[in-house]
Short mmCIF file of C-alpha atoms in Angstrom, two decimals:
data_model
loop_
_atom_site.label_atom_id
_atom_site.label_comp_id
_atom_site.label_asym_id
_atom_site.label_seq_id
_atom_site.Cartn_x
_atom_site.Cartn_y
_atom_site.Cartn_z
CA MET A 1 70.10 -25.66 8.72
CA ALA A 2 66.75 -24.03 9.12
CA LYS A 3 66.71 -21.42 12.02
CA THR A 4 64.43 -22.05 14.86
CA ILE A 5 62.92 -20.01 17.80
CA ASN A 6 62.06 -21.51 21.05
CA VAL A 7 58.43 -21.02 22.08
CA ALA A 8 57.03 -20.85 25.69
CA LEU A 9 53.05 -21.32 26.10
CA ILE A 10 51.77 -19.37 29.24
CA GLY A 11 48.66 -21.38 30.12
CA GLN A 12 46.95 -24.27 29.07
CA GLY A 13 43.05 -25.12 28.75
CA PHE A 14 41.09 -24.95 25.66
CA MET A 15 43.54 -22.23 23.86
CA GLY A 16 46.38 -23.73 25.25
CA ARG A 17 45.53 -26.98 23.13
CA SER A 18 44.36 -24.86 20.14
CA HIS A 19 47.79 -22.86 20.35
CA SER A 20 49.85 -26.07 20.85
CA ASN A 21 48.43 -27.59 17.85
CA ALA A 22 49.15 -24.70 15.80
CA TRP A 23 52.98 -24.56 16.64
CA SER A 24 53.19 -28.32 15.90
CA GLN A 25 51.36 -28.41 12.67
CA VAL A 26 52.77 -24.97 10.97
CA ASN A 27 55.82 -26.63 10.08
CA ARG A 28 53.95 -29.33 8.23
CA PHE A 29 51.62 -27.25 6.34
CA PHE A 30 53.71 -24.48 5.49
CA LYS A 31 57.33 -23.96 5.01
CA PRO A 32 58.37 -20.97 7.51
CA GLU A 33 62.18 -20.31 7.33
CA LEU A 34 62.00 -19.48 11.14
CA LYS A 35 60.41 -22.78 12.37
CA PRO A 36 59.09 -22.80 16.01
CA VAL A 37 60.18 -25.31 18.48
CA LEU A 38 57.54 -26.23 21.43
CA HIS A 39 59.99 -25.70 24.33
CA THR A 40 58.17 -25.31 27.80
CA VAL A 41 54.38 -24.77 28.60
CA PHE A 42 53.59 -23.30 32.15
CA GLY A 43 50.68 -24.43 34.05
CA GLN A 44 49.58 -24.40 37.81
CA GLU A 45 50.20 -27.30 39.77
CA PHE A 46 46.85 -28.66 39.99
CA GLU A 47 46.52 -28.42 36.14
CA LYS A 48 49.66 -31.04 35.93
CA PRO A 49 51.41 -29.20 33.43
CA GLU A 50 53.77 -32.20 32.91
CA ILE A 51 50.77 -34.25 31.29
CA PHE A 52 49.73 -31.41 28.97
CA ALA A 53 53.45 -30.92 27.84
CA ASP A 54 53.81 -34.76 27.30
CA THR A 55 50.10 -34.97 25.57
CA TRP A 56 50.94 -31.80 23.32
CA GLY A 57 54.63 -32.27 22.44
CA TRP A 58 56.39 -29.76 24.56
CA LYS A 59 59.67 -30.77 25.54
CA ASN A 60 59.38 -29.06 28.90
CA SER A 61 56.85 -28.00 31.47
CA SER A 62 56.90 -25.55 34.39
CA THR A 63 54.91 -23.97 37.49
CA ASN A 64 56.82 -20.79 37.31
CA TRP A 65 55.98 -18.19 34.71
CA GLU A 66 58.56 -15.77 35.65
CA ASP A 67 61.18 -18.27 35.05
CA THR A 68 59.98 -19.61 32.05
CA ILE A 69 59.82 -16.08 30.43
CA ASN A 70 63.21 -15.10 31.83
CA ASN A 71 64.89 -18.43 30.34
CA PRO A 72 67.57 -17.07 27.87
CA GLU A 73 66.75 -20.01 25.49
CA ILE A 74 62.93 -18.88 24.96
CA GLY A 75 62.42 -16.48 21.75
CA LEU A 76 58.45 -16.00 21.86
CA VAL A 77 56.40 -15.87 24.69
CA ASP A 78 52.45 -17.08 24.01
CA ILE A 79 49.91 -16.05 26.29
CA VAL A 80 46.69 -18.08 26.94
CA THR A 81 45.92 -17.63 30.54
CA PRO A 82 42.49 -16.53 31.93
CA ASN A 83 42.26 -12.73 30.53
CA PHE A 84 43.14 -11.30 34.30
CA MET A 85 46.45 -13.11 33.94
CA HIS A 86 47.64 -11.70 30.84
CA ALA A 87 49.45 -8.45 31.60
CA PRO A 88 52.02 -9.61 34.30
CA PRO A 89 53.57 -12.22 31.72
CA ALA A 90 52.97 -10.09 28.67
CA LYS A 91 54.87 -7.26 30.40
CA ALA A 92 57.67 -9.39 31.73
CA ALA A 93 58.16 -10.56 28.14
CA ILE A 94 58.40 -7.32 26.65
CA ALA A 95 60.67 -6.01 29.65
CA ALA A 96 62.95 -9.22 28.47
CA GLY A 97 62.86 -7.77 24.86
CA LYS A 98 60.80 -10.88 23.64
CA PRO A 99 58.06 -11.08 21.18
CA VAL A 100 55.10 -11.87 22.81
CA ALA A 101 51.92 -13.20 21.43
CA CYS A 102 48.29 -13.13 23.54
CA GLU A 103 44.79 -14.24 23.48
CA LYS A 104 41.85 -11.76 23.18
CA PRO A 105 40.76 -9.59 25.01
CA ILE A 106 44.28 -8.50 26.02
CA SER A 107 43.56 -7.70 29.43
CA ALA A 108 40.27 -7.56 31.79
CA THR A 109 40.86 -3.77 31.64
CA LEU A 110 40.84 -0.93 29.46
CA ASP A 111 44.13 0.82 31.52
CA GLU A 112 45.83 -2.44 31.42
CA ALA A 113 45.37 -2.82 27.72
CA ARG A 114 46.67 0.42 27.16
CA GLU A 115 49.83 -0.09 29.51
CA MET A 116 50.46 -3.34 27.46
CA ALA A 117 50.11 -1.67 24.01
CA GLU A 118 52.37 1.23 24.88
CA ALA A 119 55.26 -0.67 26.36
CA ALA A 120 55.41 -3.01 23.71
CA GLU A 121 55.35 0.11 20.92
CA LYS A 122 57.98 1.96 23.90
CA ALA A 123 60.23 -1.12 23.88
CA GLY A 124 60.06 -1.88 20.08
CA VAL A 125 58.89 -5.42 20.43
CA ASP A 126 56.69 -7.21 18.20
CA SER A 127 53.35 -8.15 19.85
CA PHE A 128 50.47 -10.29 18.22
CA VAL A 129 46.98 -10.95 19.58
CA TRP A 130 44.99 -14.25 18.29
CA PHE A 131 42.17 -12.55 16.48
CA CYS A 132 42.33 -15.87 14.48
CA TYR A 133 39.29 -15.49 12.48
CA ARG A 134 40.88 -13.11 10.13
CA ARG A 135 42.66 -15.80 8.95
CA ALA A 136 39.75 -18.05 7.61
CA PRO A 137 40.26 -18.15 3.78
CA ALA A 138 36.90 -16.63 3.22
CA VAL A 139 37.52 -13.62 5.55
CA ALA A 140 41.12 -12.80 4.08
CA LEU A 141 39.09 -13.16 0.71
CA ALA A 142 36.53 -10.48 1.93
CA TYR A 143 39.43 -8.10 3.14
CA LYS A 144 40.94 -8.42 -0.39
CA ILE A 145 37.72 -7.73 -1.87
CA VAL A 146 36.83 -4.90 -0.13
CA ARG A 147 40.49 -3.28 -0.74
CA GLU A 148 40.13 -4.27 -4.63
CA GLY A 149 36.65 -1.61 -4.42
CA LYS A 150 34.62 -4.45 -5.67
CA ILE A 151 31.57 -3.42 -3.22
CA GLY A 152 32.31 0.33 -3.54
CA ASP A 153 31.46 2.46 -0.48
CA ILE A 154 30.64 0.87 2.63
CA ARG A 155 27.20 1.57 3.86
CA HIS A 156 26.27 -0.73 6.52
CA ILE A 157 28.16 -3.40 8.77
CA ARG A 158 26.21 -5.68 10.79
CA ALA A 159 27.89 -8.57 12.99
CA SER A 160 26.98 -10.95 15.46
CA TYR A 161 28.57 -13.62 17.52
CA LEU A 162 26.17 -16.00 19.18
CA GLN A 163 26.71 -18.94 21.18
CA GLN A 164 24.27 -21.08 23.69
CA TRP A 165 26.87 -22.93 26.32
CA ALA A 166 25.95 -20.71 29.02
CA ASP A 167 22.78 -21.90 30.15
CA ASP A 168 21.88 -22.36 33.84
CA SER A 169 23.52 -25.67 34.47
CA VAL A 170 27.03 -23.99 33.79
CA PRO A 171 28.94 -23.62 37.19
CA PHE A 172 30.40 -20.59 38.31
CA ALA A 173 34.05 -19.90 36.95
CA TRP A 174 36.43 -17.16 36.28
CA ARG A 175 34.52 -16.23 33.20
CA PHE A 176 31.87 -14.79 35.32
CA LYS A 177 33.55 -12.84 37.52
CA LYS A 178 34.34 -9.12 36.28
CA ALA A 179 37.68 -8.60 38.18
CA PHE A 180 38.97 -11.87 36.07
CA ALA A 181 36.94 -11.59 32.74
CA GLY A 182 36.50 -7.91 32.41
CA SER A 183 33.20 -8.76 30.82
CA GLY A 184 31.22 -11.71 29.44
CA ALA A 185 30.03 -12.36 25.96
CA HIS A 186 30.93 -8.50 25.22
CA GLY A 187 34.82 -9.18 25.85
CA ASP A 188 34.84 -12.98 24.80
CA LEU A 189 32.61 -12.46 21.54
CA ASN A 190 31.81 -9.18 20.50
CA ALA A 191 36.00 -8.44 20.49
CA HIS A 192 36.26 -10.89 17.63
CA ILE A 193 33.73 -9.47 15.34
CA VAL A 194 34.71 -6.00 16.05
CA ASP A 195 38.34 -6.93 15.14
CA MET A 196 37.21 -8.85 12.20
CA THR A 197 34.89 -6.03 10.90
CA ARG A 198 37.50 -3.37 11.53
CA PHE A 199 40.01 -5.58 9.31
CA VAL A 200 37.87 -6.37 6.46
CA SER A 201 36.60 -2.95 6.17
CA GLY A 202 39.43 -0.89 6.85
CA LEU A 203 36.97 1.42 8.89
CA ASP A 204 37.12 2.74 12.41
CA ILE A 205 34.21 3.39 14.86
CA THR A 206 34.04 6.80 15.87
CA GLU A 207 30.78 6.81 18.09
CA ILE A 208 28.24 4.42 19.75
CA CYS A 209 24.86 4.33 21.24
CA GLY A 210 22.03 1.99 21.89
CA ALA A 211 23.92 -0.14 23.84
CA ILE A 212 22.29 -2.61 25.88
CA THR A 213 23.32 -5.56 28.31
CA GLU A 214 21.92 -8.13 30.08
CA THR A 215 22.60 -11.23 32.52
CA PHE A 216 19.91 -13.87 32.60
CA VAL A 217 21.95 -16.22 35.00
CA LYS A 218 22.04 -13.99 38.17
CA GLU A 219 24.20 -16.29 40.08
CA ARG A 220 25.94 -19.76 39.65
CA VAL A 221 26.63 -22.82 41.75
CA VAL A 222 30.37 -22.41 42.87
CA PRO A 223 32.10 -25.91 41.87
CA SER A 224 33.80 -28.19 44.70
CA GLY A 225 37.83 -28.59 44.12
CA ASN A 226 39.93 -27.56 40.99
CA MET A 227 38.31 -27.89 37.48
CA THR A 228 39.94 -27.11 34.26
CA ASP A 229 38.30 -24.26 32.27
CA GLU A 230 36.98 -26.65 30.05
CA GLU A 231 35.28 -28.71 33.13
CA LEU A 232 33.64 -25.33 33.94
CA ARG A 233 32.73 -24.50 30.47
CA TYR A 234 31.10 -27.26 28.74
CA SER A 235 30.36 -30.09 31.35
CA LYS A 236 26.85 -30.40 32.23
CA ASP A 237 27.61 -33.32 34.99
CA ALA A 238 30.56 -31.53 36.59
CA LYS A 239 30.73 -31.83 40.52
CA THR A 240 29.38 -28.84 42.29
CA GLY A 241 29.15 -27.52 45.60
CA THR A 242 25.81 -25.93 47.30
CA LEU A 243 27.31 -22.34 47.61
CA LYS A 244 26.27 -20.21 45.04
CA ALA A 245 28.34 -16.81 43.42
CA GLU A 246 26.78 -13.61 41.97
CA VAL A 247 27.66 -13.42 38.08
CA GLU A 248 29.29 -9.96 37.54
CA VAL A 249 29.27 -10.06 33.65
CA ASP A 250 26.92 -10.02 30.84
CA ASP A 251 25.34 -12.83 28.90
CA THR A 252 24.63 -10.72 25.92
CA THR A 253 25.44 -7.22 24.91
CA LEU A 254 24.20 -5.46 21.58
CA PHE A 255 25.00 -1.70 20.40
CA LEU A 256 25.08 0.69 17.59
CA CYS A 257 27.82 2.46 16.24
CA ARG A 258 28.81 4.92 13.24
CA PHE A 259 32.26 4.68 11.23
CA ASN A 260 34.78 7.10 10.30
CA ASN A 261 33.41 7.34 6.55
CA GLY A 262 29.47 7.74 7.68
CA ALA A 263 28.70 4.26 7.53
CA ILE A 264 26.60 2.87 10.75
CA GLY A 265 26.70 -0.71 12.29
CA SER A 266 25.43 -2.90 14.56
CA TYR A 267 26.98 -5.71 16.93
CA GLU A 268 25.36 -8.66 18.57
CA ALA A 269 27.00 -10.73 21.17
CA ALA A 270 25.11 -13.75 23.36
CA ARG A 271 26.41 -16.95 25.22
CA GLN A 272 22.67 -17.89 25.62
CA ALA A 273 21.32 -17.91 22.08
CA THR A 274 20.07 -21.70 21.89
CA GLY A 275 20.81 -23.34 18.75
CA ASN A 276 23.95 -21.56 18.02
CA PHE A 277 27.11 -23.16 18.86
CA ASN A 278 29.77 -20.67 17.42
CA ARG A 279 27.90 -18.99 14.94
CA ASN A 280 29.69 -15.53 13.91
CA GLY A 281 29.74 -13.48 10.93
CA PHE A 282 29.01 -10.15 9.22
CA GLU A 283 26.98 -8.70 6.57
CA ILE A 284 29.07 -5.75 4.76
CA ASN A 285 26.67 -3.80 2.35
CA GLY A 286 28.73 -0.98 -0.10
CA THR A 287 27.49 1.03 -3.25
CA LYS A 288 28.90 -1.74 -5.63
CA GLY A 289 28.03 -5.24 -3.69
CA SER A 290 27.92 -6.89 -0.44
CA LEU A 291 29.53 -9.65 1.47
CA LYS A 292 28.47 -12.12 4.13
CA PHE A 293 30.47 -14.64 6.15
CA ASN A 294 29.02 -17.35 9.02
CA PHE A 295 32.10 -19.18 10.46
CA GLU A 296 29.42 -22.40 11.30
CA ASP A 297 30.12 -22.47 7.55
CA MET A 298 33.44 -21.15 7.29
CA ASN A 299 34.48 -22.17 3.98
CA TYR A 300 32.26 -20.08 2.36
CA LEU A 301 32.23 -16.25 1.46
CA GLU A 302 29.24 -14.90 0.24
CA PHE A 303 29.30 -11.97 -2.51
CA PHE A 304 26.65 -9.95 -4.33
CA ASP A 305 27.85 -7.96 -7.06
CA ALA A 306 25.54 -5.18 -7.90
CA THR A 307 27.71 -3.89 -11.03
CA LEU A 308 26.22 -6.70 -13.14
CA PRO A 309 23.15 -6.45 -15.26
CA ARG A 310 19.92 -6.70 -13.15
CA GLU A 311 19.13 -10.09 -14.48
CA TYR A 312 22.31 -11.62 -13.58
CA GLN A 313 22.48 -10.27 -9.84
CA GLY A 314 22.38 -12.54 -7.02
CA TRP A 315 24.41 -13.95 -4.10
CA THR A 316 27.26 -15.66 -5.24
CA LYS A 317 28.59 -18.47 -2.49
CA ILE A 318 32.05 -18.77 -3.06
CA LEU A 319 34.04 -21.89 -1.72
CA CYS A 320 37.07 -20.83 -0.52
CA THR A 321 39.14 -23.75 -0.75
CA ASP A 322 41.04 -23.11 -3.98
CA PRO A 323 44.81 -22.57 -3.99
CA SER A 324 43.92 -18.90 -5.15
CA HIS A 325 42.75 -18.15 -1.91
CA PRO A 326 44.38 -17.24 1.08
CA TYR A 327 45.87 -19.76 3.23
CA ALA A 328 44.12 -22.63 1.53
CA GLY A 329 46.78 -23.82 -0.88
CA ASN A 330 48.69 -24.89 1.87
CA TYR A 331 46.10 -27.35 3.11
CA TRP A 332 44.21 -29.78 0.97
CA PRO A 333 43.29 -29.95 -2.65
CA ALA A 334 40.10 -27.77 -3.89
CA GLY A 335 36.83 -28.50 -2.33
CA HIS A 336 38.44 -30.35 0.62
CA LEU A 337 37.52 -28.24 3.54
CA ILE A 338 39.54 -26.98 6.39
CA GLY A 339 38.44 -26.27 10.01
CA TYR A 340 38.66 -24.03 13.21
CA GLU A 341 42.36 -25.32 14.03
CA HIS A 342 43.59 -24.14 10.50
CA GLY A 343 42.98 -20.43 11.34
CA PHE A 344 45.49 -20.66 14.50
CA THR A 345 47.95 -22.63 11.94
CA SER A 346 47.80 -20.08 9.75
CA MET A 347 48.25 -17.54 12.26
CA ALA A 348 51.39 -18.96 13.80
CA TYR A 349 52.94 -18.88 10.27
CA ASP A 350 52.12 -15.43 9.62
CA ILE A 351 53.87 -14.80 13.16
CA LEU A 352 56.68 -16.51 12.06
CA LEU A 353 56.92 -14.63 8.58
CA LYS A 354 56.79 -11.37 10.80
CA LEU A 355 59.75 -12.52 12.86
CA SER A 356 61.45 -13.35 9.88
CA GLY A 357 61.43 -9.65 8.78
CA LYS A 358 58.60 -10.31 6.02
CA GLU A 359 55.32 -9.15 5.49
CA PRO A 360 52.22 -11.42 6.85
CA THR A 361 49.96 -13.13 4.14
CA VAL A 362 47.06 -10.38 5.79
CA PRO A 363 47.99 -7.79 8.50
CA LEU A 364 48.31 -9.05 12.28
CA PRO A 365 46.71 -7.46 15.26
CA SER A 366 49.13 -5.98 17.71
CA PHE A 367 48.38 -4.93 21.23
CA MET A 368 47.72 -1.35 19.94
CA ASP A 369 44.90 -2.97 17.66
CA ALA A 370 43.42 -4.91 20.53
CA TYR A 371 43.43 -1.77 22.87
CA ASN A 372 41.75 0.14 20.20
CA THR A 373 39.21 -2.67 20.04
CA GLN A 374 38.92 -2.74 23.75
CA ARG A 375 38.29 0.91 23.59
CA ILE A 376 35.43 0.11 21.48
CA LEU A 377 34.30 -2.52 23.74
CA GLU A 378 34.30 0.09 26.79
CA ALA A 379 32.65 2.57 25.06
CA ALA A 380 29.33 0.24 24.40
CA LEU A 381 29.55 -0.66 28.21
CA ARG A 382 29.44 3.09 29.10
CA SER A 383 26.79 3.79 26.47
CA ALA A 384 25.17 0.69 28.19
CA GLU A 385 25.08 2.22 31.60
CA GLN A 386 24.86 5.93 30.70
CA LYS A 387 22.28 5.54 28.14
CA SER A 388 23.65 7.90 25.85
CA TRP A 389 25.91 8.46 22.83
CA ILE A 390 29.82 7.87 23.67
CA GLU A 391 32.34 9.22 21.47
CA LEU A 392 35.61 7.12 20.61
CA LYS A 393 37.82 10.01 21.12
CA ASP A 394 36.90 10.13 24.68
CA VAL A 395 37.84 6.53 25.64
CA LYS A 396 41.46 6.30 26.34
#
């Protein structure tokens, strides 16, 4: 009989749906020795967690996250609450000796992120952060290509994550309050591309300069009554009140950086880049070749091989759906595309592999990895504020 592990989901909303789908689908597409059981979902009373549980296949629902985490039946805690609510349940899970997964950024503050990372390491508890873009087959293939030396020494990295959803019509929500979110597009979007490029390149950022942030919509209408995160973020006709609140986070942040091998890079995040729905990706240039990825065309990786004779050189667009590509063979036949949700399912599988004592398909980010990514984000904010170079060794 297969071994099982009872999962508790702390939170609901958009990420709650994404994670619920992953935990319910992973047994169908993969064959993990350790199989997840959707045991309990926590939500606030107004969110009606019993309805969420019924919709997404959770056996139980709860409005008390402490009781949920401390339930001896729970073996893995998965946190999808707003940023400022990550640390308390994460620390409680670590104190209970239970593996814990968390959405990014792992906290609204750098200090809390460090505390979470140090607590997990001290306790020897497995921690995971849902930087799910690592698990797009094209991104995992890029990681492999770099490790095989096919692009040579990396000289330049350019990354951007552009969305358009946060226009003037969107009402005020926790995402626009610094104490709750930590930052805006920077922490929400730059966090992903910083992790993705660090993962693919194997390089670390050592110093940051040229950072700039801007908030274009200075205040937003406060909604009347309780609204779900998705209603607040996406609904253009949501019922709102007459009061307005100041937006305390960035709509866009850009910065330049230097890596530990001498390469240089640029990063750009924006929530009001009209015409871009979820356009995130990178270009990495090396001495022997280059790579390009764009999530809005996520099944493809572009590769330029500069070792070929000049008459044969050109960008090759690789369709990453062959069974030889990471993860792809577990889904559909070659040429049958996968989507956003499969990155979560593939990550759920790798978490189960790690908890079974086996190596994941590609490395999983821990709380310490996410903390180091958050140090980079913090350094960029300091650079923007001080208009100066910031060395990462000074950001702790």
